[in-house]
Amino acid sequence: MAQALQRALRDAMAEDPSVHVLGEDVGTLGGVFRITDGLAKEFGDDRCTDTPLAEAGILGAAVGMAMYGLRPVVEMQFDAFAYPSFEQLVSHVAKMRNRTGGAMRMPLTVRIPYGGGIGGVEHHSDSSEAYYMATPGLHVVTPATVEDAYGLLRAAIASDDPVVFLEPKRLYWSKARWSPETPAVVGPIGRALVRRSGSSATLITYGPSVPVCLEAAEAARDEGWDLEVVDLRSLVPFDDETVVRSVKRTGRAVVVHEAAGFGGPGGEIAARVSERCFHHLEAPVLRVAGFDIPYPPPMLERHHLPGVDRVLDAVARLQWEAES
Amino acid sequence: MKNSRAPSRIGPAPAGRPVPPYRRGSPAAATLLPEERPFRVFGTPAEAAADPVLLLRLYGGLVRGRRFNTQATALARQGRLAVYPSSTGQEACEVAAAAVLAERDWLFPSYRDSLAVVARGVDPVEALTLLRGDRHTGYDPYRHRVAPLSTPLATQLPHAVGLAHAARLKGDDVVALALVGDGGTSEGDFHEAMNFAAVWRAPVVFLVQNNGFAISVPLAKQSVAPTLAHKAVGYGMPGRLVDGNDVAAVHTVLAGAVERARSGGGPTLVEAVTYRVEAHTNADDATRYREDDEVAAWRAYDPVNLLEGALRDRGLLDDEAAARVAGEAEEMAARLRERMSADPVPDPMELFGHVYAERTGQLEEQARGLRAELDASADAAAAPGRGDAR
Ligand SMILES: Cc1ncc(C[n+]2csc(CCOP(=O)(O)OP(=O)(O)O)c2C)c(N)n1
């Protein structure tokens, strides 16, 4: 996936001279995850810039650059280090178009490596998507496959709206059949995909939890469950259509993510599904999420992250019988 | 560790002391330090040399600016504006900031700087739209190259840096001038913007209007730096201290900083020492945190009177000319009153405008909901005998 992301950046920069990459260590080092490797060499320091170490400054400067017609792609080094830039994101990036009655666009992309499962120490594994989802004016996108890593990033950079592009860290090294010769640009962002079709229940998920759900679906087959897996790919805009179509067919749904459950994305998704599919539901929409705790130390994270077993437990609870 | 060889009697020849291989980024601090006292023109030899045409132009700006402030304050009292943060006493900074910029340059104002925005050429009603409350930004930022008035403190400063940087990358000799208050200099964004600007040698000028207070908090509780201009030195850019009530001085210093930025010299931090003679906004009670004497002393050192005195002393202004300028300002105020006399009626459907380039499904659905609510209440109002009971 890392390679696909890098290729997406390179192709975008080659195609459009207004695309600029900036962030901490993105130049000579190529980023701590090497996503920007080689870009400074190929396009120069002005196109791929090592900035001072200040996230609000980076994002704030990117706002000014976007005002002047550039398409900045900002790299935040890790999820929890994006927080200093939160005010710029919420007060300006998300609102500039609206504040100016459409006169000022913010075609910028904020790439954030997010989520756990890589044994990182604290502040290196947060799932912060709910904060971004709760901010009108932002698009929030997260790939789960190598193809999407390329396609969605290209779409994000091409978008005239600001996109928070969440990169699941633990999928960076996932190897999949992907031919870098013919990378595909996906359509406009905002469409979910059925990754596996099934008929007994829908697992609604995204990013790092997609492989978990696919594995759970395989395991459930032995128990006679035929699970459908919907990969949201985009949290904002939210693809109600694909999700609703699936749940109406299967009649049961579990939302799976590793972000904390309370106030997390799953609550919103479950509510939307309940509102739209009430008469089709055989059971309440369930959630499988990370615990409501600050991200745990690496030796404990496997207890926190929702894995296949927890997903299967939830599926079992879908055999729901109303109390009389 | 033990030496394997026996020590010789004379020992080794003394080597030169090792020099630590430090790296330095910036020029010597001394060249960046601000002046001991704020730079002034009025009352100094520089006054006689000041360009009369420029002074008269600035005079018109100050008189109109003062009138704009009193008129907008009155409009706020009448409820025509939700609030008005007056810049009375600070007009020299506002007017000079607009006057030093070329058409292609950009101004980055904060919420107190409607006057600078108007002086830049923006329609006064459009400049007041944010405060009036019918929409956030009344003007097209690209038309006059004025960024939206920024309410979160100091957040506009990194924008100015980014824009100036982008312009330079594109080969345009554009300068960005950003305004911030004394309180705003404590914000992280202020410091990050200064540092970015210095490292990038961005063509930016930061103008701190030190008006003594951040709402109720006096400068002494805000910062213990010798001056706010001194903050520049740590970032490797020059700090300049100027008398913020002396419009000729502010203009001179800002023009120098803009020129420096334009010619590739990098950013400058200018601190203009001035005073907020009115309350923070019309909603604030300034008597709770400051003494009348202090306010009176600053009222006596008024930027408009200061310039007017200098012009009259040099025979550049007489009663008749002063009356003409005052008359123009009065007309401007009358037009403003007239145009603000009715409350605007914004279209509720505008709520969903310009959130995204393309409206999302969620917003589409909510917009349909509001449309239905509006239609229903319009029908109810139209139906005889079924007036809205609420
Ligand atoms: C980030 C942020 N914090 C708090 C406020 C509330 N606030 C509005 S004006 C103000 C004081 C600002 O003082 P200063 O920067 O000196 O500017 P002045 O109002 O004196 O022009 C405060 C605290 C704000 N607008 N933004």
mmCIF file with all atom_site columns, C-alpha atoms in Angstrom, chain A residues 3-141:
data_model
loop_
_atom_site.group_PDB
_atom_site.id
_atom_site.type_symbol
_atom_site.label_atom_id
_atom_site.label_alt_id
_atom_site.label_comp_id
_atom_site.label_asym_id
_atom_site.label_entity_id
_atom_site.label_seq_id
_atom_site.pdbx_PDB_ins_code
_atom_site.Cartn_x
_atom_site.Cartn_y
_atom_site.Cartn_z
_atom_site.occupancy
_atom_site.B_iso_or_equiv
_atom_site.pdbx_formal_charge
_atom_site.auth_seq_id
_atom_site.auth_comp_id
_atom_site.auth_asym_id
_atom_site.auth_atom_id
_atom_site.pdbx_PDB_model_num
ATOM 1   C CA . GLN A 1 3   ? 4.094   2.003  -2.711  1.00 0.00 ? 3   GLN A CA 1
ATOM 2   C CA . ALA A 1 4   ? 0.661   2.708  -4.178  1.00 0.00 ? 4   ALA A CA 1
ATOM 3   C CA . LEU A 1 5   ? 0.317   5.863  -2.103  1.00 0.00 ? 5   LEU A CA 1
ATOM 4   C CA . GLN A 1 6   ? 3.727   7.027  -3.182  1.00 0.00 ? 6   GLN A CA 1
ATOM 5   C CA . ARG A 1 7   ? 2.877   6.345  -6.784  1.00 0.00 ? 7   ARG A CA 1
ATOM 6   C CA . ALA A 1 8   ? -0.352  8.316  -6.424  1.00 0.00 ? 8   ALA A CA 1
ATOM 7   C CA . LEU A 1 9   ? 1.538   11.327 -5.101  1.00 0.00 ? 9   LEU A CA 1
ATOM 8   C CA . ARG A 1 10  ? 4.114   11.116 -7.847  1.00 0.00 ? 10  ARG A CA 1
ATOM 9   C CA . ASP A 1 11  ? 1.536   10.793 -10.609 1.00 0.00 ? 11  ASP A CA 1
ATOM 10  C CA . ALA A 1 12  ? -0.505  13.670 -9.218  1.00 0.00 ? 12  ALA A CA 1
ATOM 11  C CA . MET A 1 13  ? 2.562   15.892 -8.992  1.00 0.00 ? 13  MET A CA 1
ATOM 12  C CA . ALA A 1 14  ? 3.686   14.977 -12.484 1.00 0.00 ? 14  ALA A CA 1
ATOM 13  C CA . GLU A 1 15  ? 0.283   15.706 -13.938 1.00 0.00 ? 15  GLU A CA 1
ATOM 14  C CA . ASP A 1 16  ? -0.430  18.945 -12.138 1.00 0.00 ? 16  ASP A CA 1
ATOM 15  C CA . PRO A 1 17  ? 2.298   21.444 -11.251 1.00 0.00 ? 17  PRO A CA 1
ATOM 16  C CA . SER A 1 18  ? 0.057   23.008 -8.627  1.00 0.00 ? 18  SER A CA 1
ATOM 17  C CA . VAL A 1 19  ? 0.246   19.890 -6.437  1.00 0.00 ? 19  VAL A CA 1
ATOM 18  C CA . HIS A 1 20  ? 2.687   20.509 -3.579  1.00 0.00 ? 20  HIS A CA 1
ATOM 19  C CA . VAL A 1 21  ? 3.600   18.125 -0.796  1.00 0.00 ? 21  VAL A CA 1
ATOM 20  C CA . LEU A 1 22  ? 4.613   19.511 2.578   1.00 0.00 ? 22  LEU A CA 1
ATOM 21  C CA . GLY A 1 23  ? 5.176   18.192 6.053   1.00 0.00 ? 23  GLY A CA 1
ATOM 22  C CA . GLU A 1 24  ? 7.744   17.019 8.548   1.00 0.00 ? 24  GLU A CA 1
ATOM 23  C CA . ASP A 1 25  ? 10.586  14.928 7.121   1.00 0.00 ? 25  ASP A CA 1
ATOM 24  C CA . VAL A 1 26  ? 8.815   14.460 3.795   1.00 0.00 ? 26  VAL A CA 1
ATOM 25  C CA . GLY A 1 27  ? 11.780  15.691 1.742   1.00 0.00 ? 27  GLY A CA 1
ATOM 26  C CA . THR A 1 28  ? 15.180  14.111 2.120   1.00 0.00 ? 28  THR A CA 1
ATOM 27  C CA . LEU A 1 29  ? 13.938  11.321 4.349   1.00 0.00 ? 29  LEU A CA 1
ATOM 28  C CA . GLY A 1 30  ? 10.832  10.627 2.304   1.00 0.00 ? 30  GLY A CA 1
ATOM 29  C CA . GLY A 1 31  ? 8.560   10.638 5.349   1.00 0.00 ? 31  GLY A CA 1
ATOM 30  C CA . VAL A 1 32  ? 8.794   8.324  8.339   1.00 0.00 ? 32  VAL A CA 1
ATOM 31  C CA . PHE A 1 33  ? 6.792   5.777  6.383   1.00 0.00 ? 33  PHE A CA 1
ATOM 32  C CA . ARG A 1 34  ? 8.623   6.625  3.125   1.00 0.00 ? 34  ARG A CA 1
ATOM 33  C CA . ILE A 1 35  ? 5.413   7.558  1.370   1.00 0.00 ? 35  ILE A CA 1
ATOM 34  C CA . THR A 1 36  ? 7.024   10.675 -0.084  1.00 0.00 ? 36  THR A CA 1
ATOM 35  C CA . ASP A 1 37  ? 10.277  8.934  -0.922  1.00 0.00 ? 37  ASP A CA 1
ATOM 36  C CA . GLY A 1 38  ? 11.983  10.404 -3.951  1.00 0.00 ? 38  GLY A CA 1
ATOM 37  C CA . LEU A 1 39  ? 9.488   13.218 -4.510  1.00 0.00 ? 39  LEU A CA 1
ATOM 38  C CA . ALA A 1 40  ? 11.834  15.998 -3.415  1.00 0.00 ? 40  ALA A CA 1
ATOM 39  C CA . LYS A 1 41  ? 14.535  14.598 -5.650  1.00 0.00 ? 41  LYS A CA 1
ATOM 40  C CA . GLU A 1 42  ? 12.237  14.339 -8.624  1.00 0.00 ? 42  GLU A CA 1
ATOM 41  C CA . PHE A 1 43  ? 10.235  17.539 -8.215  1.00 0.00 ? 43  PHE A CA 1
ATOM 42  C CA . GLY A 1 44  ? 12.502  19.726 -6.090  1.00 0.00 ? 44  GLY A CA 1
ATOM 43  C CA . ASP A 1 45  ? 12.280  21.107 -2.576  1.00 0.00 ? 45  ASP A CA 1
ATOM 44  C CA . ASP A 1 46  ? 9.676   23.632 -3.626  1.00 0.00 ? 46  ASP A CA 1
ATOM 45  C CA . ARG A 1 47  ? 7.230   20.892 -4.591  1.00 0.00 ? 47  ARG A CA 1
ATOM 46  C CA . CYS A 1 48  ? 8.006   18.519 -1.729  1.00 0.00 ? 48  CYS A CA 1
ATOM 47  C CA . THR A 1 49  ? 8.977   20.599 1.257   1.00 0.00 ? 49  THR A CA 1
ATOM 48  C CA . ASP A 1 50  ? 10.402  19.789 4.651   1.00 0.00 ? 50  ASP A CA 1
ATOM 49  C CA . THR A 1 51  ? 8.663   22.254 6.912   1.00 0.00 ? 51  THR A CA 1
ATOM 50  C CA . PRO A 1 52  ? 9.498   23.419 10.396  1.00 0.00 ? 52  PRO A CA 1
ATOM 51  C CA . LEU A 1 53  ? 8.047   21.182 13.054  1.00 0.00 ? 53  LEU A CA 1
ATOM 52  C CA . ALA A 1 54  ? 4.700   22.809 13.683  1.00 0.00 ? 54  ALA A CA 1
ATOM 53  C CA . GLU A 1 55  ? 1.462   21.212 12.596  1.00 0.00 ? 55  GLU A CA 1
ATOM 54  C CA . ALA A 1 56  ? -0.724  24.291 12.865  1.00 0.00 ? 56  ALA A CA 1
ATOM 55  C CA . GLY A 1 57  ? 1.864   26.162 10.847  1.00 0.00 ? 57  GLY A CA 1
ATOM 56  C CA . ILE A 1 58  ? 1.970   23.445 8.216   1.00 0.00 ? 58  ILE A CA 1
ATOM 57  C CA . LEU A 1 59  ? -1.772  23.307 7.772   1.00 0.00 ? 59  LEU A CA 1
ATOM 58  C CA . GLY A 1 60  ? -2.163  27.072 8.102   1.00 0.00 ? 60  GLY A CA 1
ATOM 59  C CA . ALA A 1 61  ? 0.457   27.667 5.440   1.00 0.00 ? 61  ALA A CA 1
ATOM 60  C CA . ALA A 1 62  ? -1.281  25.097 3.260   1.00 0.00 ? 62  ALA A CA 1
ATOM 61  C CA . VAL A 1 63  ? -4.488  27.112 3.603   1.00 0.00 ? 63  VAL A CA 1
ATOM 62  C CA . GLY A 1 64  ? -2.683  30.182 2.279   1.00 0.00 ? 64  GLY A CA 1
ATOM 63  C CA . MET A 1 65  ? -1.161  28.159 -0.532  1.00 0.00 ? 65  MET A CA 1
ATOM 64  C CA . ALA A 1 66  ? -4.578  26.831 -1.481  1.00 0.00 ? 66  ALA A CA 1
ATOM 65  C CA . MET A 1 67  ? -5.909  30.404 -1.442  1.00 0.00 ? 67  MET A CA 1
ATOM 66  C CA . TYR A 1 68  ? -3.314  31.227 -4.060  1.00 0.00 ? 68  TYR A CA 1
ATOM 67  C CA . GLY A 1 69  ? -4.322  28.381 -6.341  1.00 0.00 ? 69  GLY A CA 1
ATOM 68  C CA . LEU A 1 70  ? -2.020  25.549 -5.282  1.00 0.00 ? 70  LEU A CA 1
ATOM 69  C CA . ARG A 1 71  ? -3.149  22.065 -4.311  1.00 0.00 ? 71  ARG A CA 1
ATOM 70  C CA . PRO A 1 72  ? -1.257  21.297 -1.138  1.00 0.00 ? 72  PRO A CA 1
ATOM 71  C CA . VAL A 1 73  ? -0.981  17.745 0.133   1.00 0.00 ? 73  VAL A CA 1
ATOM 72  C CA . VAL A 1 74  ? -0.040  17.855 3.789   1.00 0.00 ? 74  VAL A CA 1
ATOM 73  C CA . GLU A 1 75  ? 1.468   14.892 5.576   1.00 0.00 ? 75  GLU A CA 1
ATOM 74  C CA . MET A 1 76  ? 0.841   14.688 9.299   1.00 0.00 ? 76  MET A CA 1
ATOM 75  C CA . GLN A 1 77  ? 3.432   12.388 10.783  1.00 0.00 ? 77  GLN A CA 1
ATOM 76  C CA . PHE A 1 78  ? 1.070   10.403 13.025  1.00 0.00 ? 78  PHE A CA 1
ATOM 77  C CA . ASP A 1 79  ? -2.588  10.566 14.007  1.00 0.00 ? 79  ASP A CA 1
ATOM 78  C CA . ALA A 1 80  ? -2.046  12.061 17.462  1.00 0.00 ? 80  ALA A CA 1
ATOM 79  C CA . PHE A 1 81  ? 0.363   14.686 16.141  1.00 0.00 ? 81  PHE A CA 1
ATOM 80  C CA . ALA A 1 82  ? -2.261  16.196 13.927  1.00 0.00 ? 82  ALA A CA 1
ATOM 81  C CA . TYR A 1 83  ? -4.067  17.590 16.952  1.00 0.00 ? 83  TYR A CA 1
ATOM 82  C CA . PRO A 1 84  ? -2.091  20.869 17.119  1.00 0.00 ? 84  PRO A CA 1
ATOM 83  C CA . SER A 1 85  ? -3.459  21.656 13.673  1.00 0.00 ? 85  SER A CA 1
ATOM 84  C CA . PHE A 1 86  ? -7.024  21.021 14.697  1.00 0.00 ? 86  PHE A CA 1
ATOM 85  C CA . GLU A 1 87  ? -8.015  24.652 14.878  1.00 0.00 ? 87  GLU A CA 1
ATOM 86  C CA . GLN A 1 88  ? -6.781  25.338 11.374  1.00 0.00 ? 88  GLN A CA 1
ATOM 87  C CA . LEU A 1 89  ? -8.643  22.279 10.162  1.00 0.00 ? 89  LEU A CA 1
ATOM 88  C CA . VAL A 1 90  ? -11.923 23.047 11.869  1.00 0.00 ? 90  VAL A CA 1
ATOM 89  C CA . SER A 1 91  ? -11.979 26.835 11.723  1.00 0.00 ? 91  SER A CA 1
ATOM 90  C CA . HIS A 1 92  ? -10.475 27.412 8.309   1.00 0.00 ? 92  HIS A CA 1
ATOM 91  C CA . VAL A 1 93  ? -9.915  24.354 6.136   1.00 0.00 ? 93  VAL A CA 1
ATOM 92  C CA . ALA A 1 94  ? -13.426 23.046 6.676   1.00 0.00 ? 94  ALA A CA 1
ATOM 93  C CA . LYS A 1 95  ? -15.119 26.436 6.584   1.00 0.00 ? 95  LYS A CA 1
ATOM 94  C CA . MET A 1 96  ? -13.327 28.581 4.040   1.00 0.00 ? 96  MET A CA 1
ATOM 95  C CA . ARG A 1 97  ? -15.619 27.760 1.117   1.00 0.00 ? 97  ARG A CA 1
ATOM 96  C CA . ASN A 1 98  ? -18.676 28.357 3.242   1.00 0.00 ? 98  ASN A CA 1
ATOM 97  C CA . ARG A 1 99  ? -17.338 31.518 4.903   1.00 0.00 ? 99  ARG A CA 1
ATOM 98  C CA . THR A 1 100 ? -16.618 33.089 1.558   1.00 0.00 ? 100 THR A CA 1
ATOM 99  C CA . GLY A 1 101 ? -19.835 32.092 -0.150  1.00 0.00 ? 101 GLY A CA 1
ATOM 100 C CA . GLY A 1 102 ? -17.991 29.750 -2.478  1.00 0.00 ? 102 GLY A CA 1
ATOM 101 C CA . ALA A 1 103 ? -15.323 32.262 -3.540  1.00 0.00 ? 103 ALA A CA 1
ATOM 102 C CA . MET A 1 104 ? -12.431 30.447 -1.892  1.00 0.00 ? 104 MET A CA 1
ATOM 103 C CA . ARG A 1 105 ? -11.896 26.783 -2.500  1.00 0.00 ? 105 ARG A CA 1
ATOM 104 C CA . MET A 1 106 ? -9.757  24.606 -0.278  1.00 0.00 ? 106 MET A CA 1
ATOM 105 C CA . PRO A 1 107 ? -8.476  21.896 -2.594  1.00 0.00 ? 107 PRO A CA 1
ATOM 106 C CA . LEU A 1 108 ? -6.125  20.458 -0.029  1.00 0.00 ? 108 LEU A CA 1
ATOM 107 C CA . THR A 1 109 ? -5.508  16.962 1.214   1.00 0.00 ? 109 THR A CA 1
ATOM 108 C CA . VAL A 1 110 ? -4.387  16.096 4.716   1.00 0.00 ? 110 VAL A CA 1
ATOM 109 C CA . ARG A 1 111 ? -2.792  12.664 4.815   1.00 0.00 ? 111 ARG A CA 1
ATOM 110 C CA . ILE A 1 112 ? -2.775  11.120 8.265   1.00 0.00 ? 112 ILE A CA 1
ATOM 111 C CA . PRO A 1 113 ? -1.351  7.692  9.071   1.00 0.00 ? 113 PRO A CA 1
ATOM 112 C CA . TYR A 1 114 ? -3.833  6.402  11.636  1.00 0.00 ? 114 TYR A CA 1
ATOM 113 C CA . GLY A 1 115 ? -4.850  3.484  13.777  1.00 0.00 ? 115 GLY A CA 1
ATOM 114 C CA . GLY A 1 116 ? -3.013  0.862  15.764  1.00 0.00 ? 116 GLY A CA 1
ATOM 115 C CA . GLY A 1 117 ? -1.777  -2.642 15.418  1.00 0.00 ? 117 GLY A CA 1
ATOM 116 C CA . ILE A 1 118 ? 1.832   -1.749 14.687  1.00 0.00 ? 118 ILE A CA 1
ATOM 117 C CA . GLY A 1 119 ? 3.130   -1.889 18.224  1.00 0.00 ? 119 GLY A CA 1
ATOM 118 C CA . GLY A 1 120 ? 3.627   1.845  18.436  1.00 0.00 ? 120 GLY A CA 1
ATOM 119 C CA . VAL A 1 121 ? 4.064   3.669  21.725  1.00 0.00 ? 121 VAL A CA 1
ATOM 120 C CA . GLU A 1 122 ? 1.350   6.033  22.860  1.00 0.00 ? 122 GLU A CA 1
ATOM 121 C CA . HIS A 1 123 ? 0.295   8.846  20.536  1.00 0.00 ? 123 HIS A CA 1
ATOM 122 C CA . HIS A 1 124 ? 1.158   6.716  17.519  1.00 0.00 ? 124 HIS A CA 1
ATOM 123 C CA . SER A 1 125 ? -2.026  4.681  17.156  1.00 0.00 ? 125 SER A CA 1
ATOM 124 C CA . ASP A 1 126 ? -5.089  6.894  17.546  1.00 0.00 ? 126 ASP A CA 1
ATOM 125 C CA . SER A 1 127 ? -8.189  6.470  15.440  1.00 0.00 ? 127 SER A CA 1
ATOM 126 C CA . SER A 1 128 ? -9.329  10.054 15.176  1.00 0.00 ? 128 SER A CA 1
ATOM 127 C CA . GLU A 1 129 ? -11.878 9.726  12.401  1.00 0.00 ? 129 GLU A CA 1
ATOM 128 C CA . ALA A 1 130 ? -14.870 10.673 14.554  1.00 0.00 ? 130 ALA A CA 1
ATOM 129 C CA . TYR A 1 131 ? -13.422 14.151 15.155  1.00 0.00 ? 131 TYR A CA 1
ATOM 130 C CA . TYR A 1 132 ? -13.059 14.705 11.450  1.00 0.00 ? 132 TYR A CA 1
ATOM 131 C CA . MET A 1 133 ? -16.454 13.217 10.643  1.00 0.00 ? 133 MET A CA 1
ATOM 132 C CA . ALA A 1 134 ? -18.023 15.625 13.121  1.00 0.00 ? 134 ALA A CA 1
ATOM 133 C CA . THR A 1 135 ? -16.638 18.599 11.204  1.00 0.00 ? 135 THR A CA 1
ATOM 134 C CA . PRO A 1 136 ? -18.895 19.716 8.343   1.00 0.00 ? 136 PRO A CA 1
ATOM 135 C CA . GLY A 1 137 ? -16.959 20.843 5.317   1.00 0.00 ? 137 GLY A CA 1
ATOM 136 C CA . LEU A 1 138 ? -14.419 18.028 5.324   1.00 0.00 ? 138 LEU A CA 1
ATOM 137 C CA . HIS A 1 139 ? -14.384 14.844 3.344   1.00 0.00 ? 139 HIS A CA 1
ATOM 138 C CA . VAL A 1 140 ? -13.051 11.865 5.258   1.00 0.00 ? 140 VAL A CA 1
ATOM 139 C CA . VAL A 1 141 ? -11.649 8.988  3.278   1.00 0.00 ? 141 VAL A CA 1
#
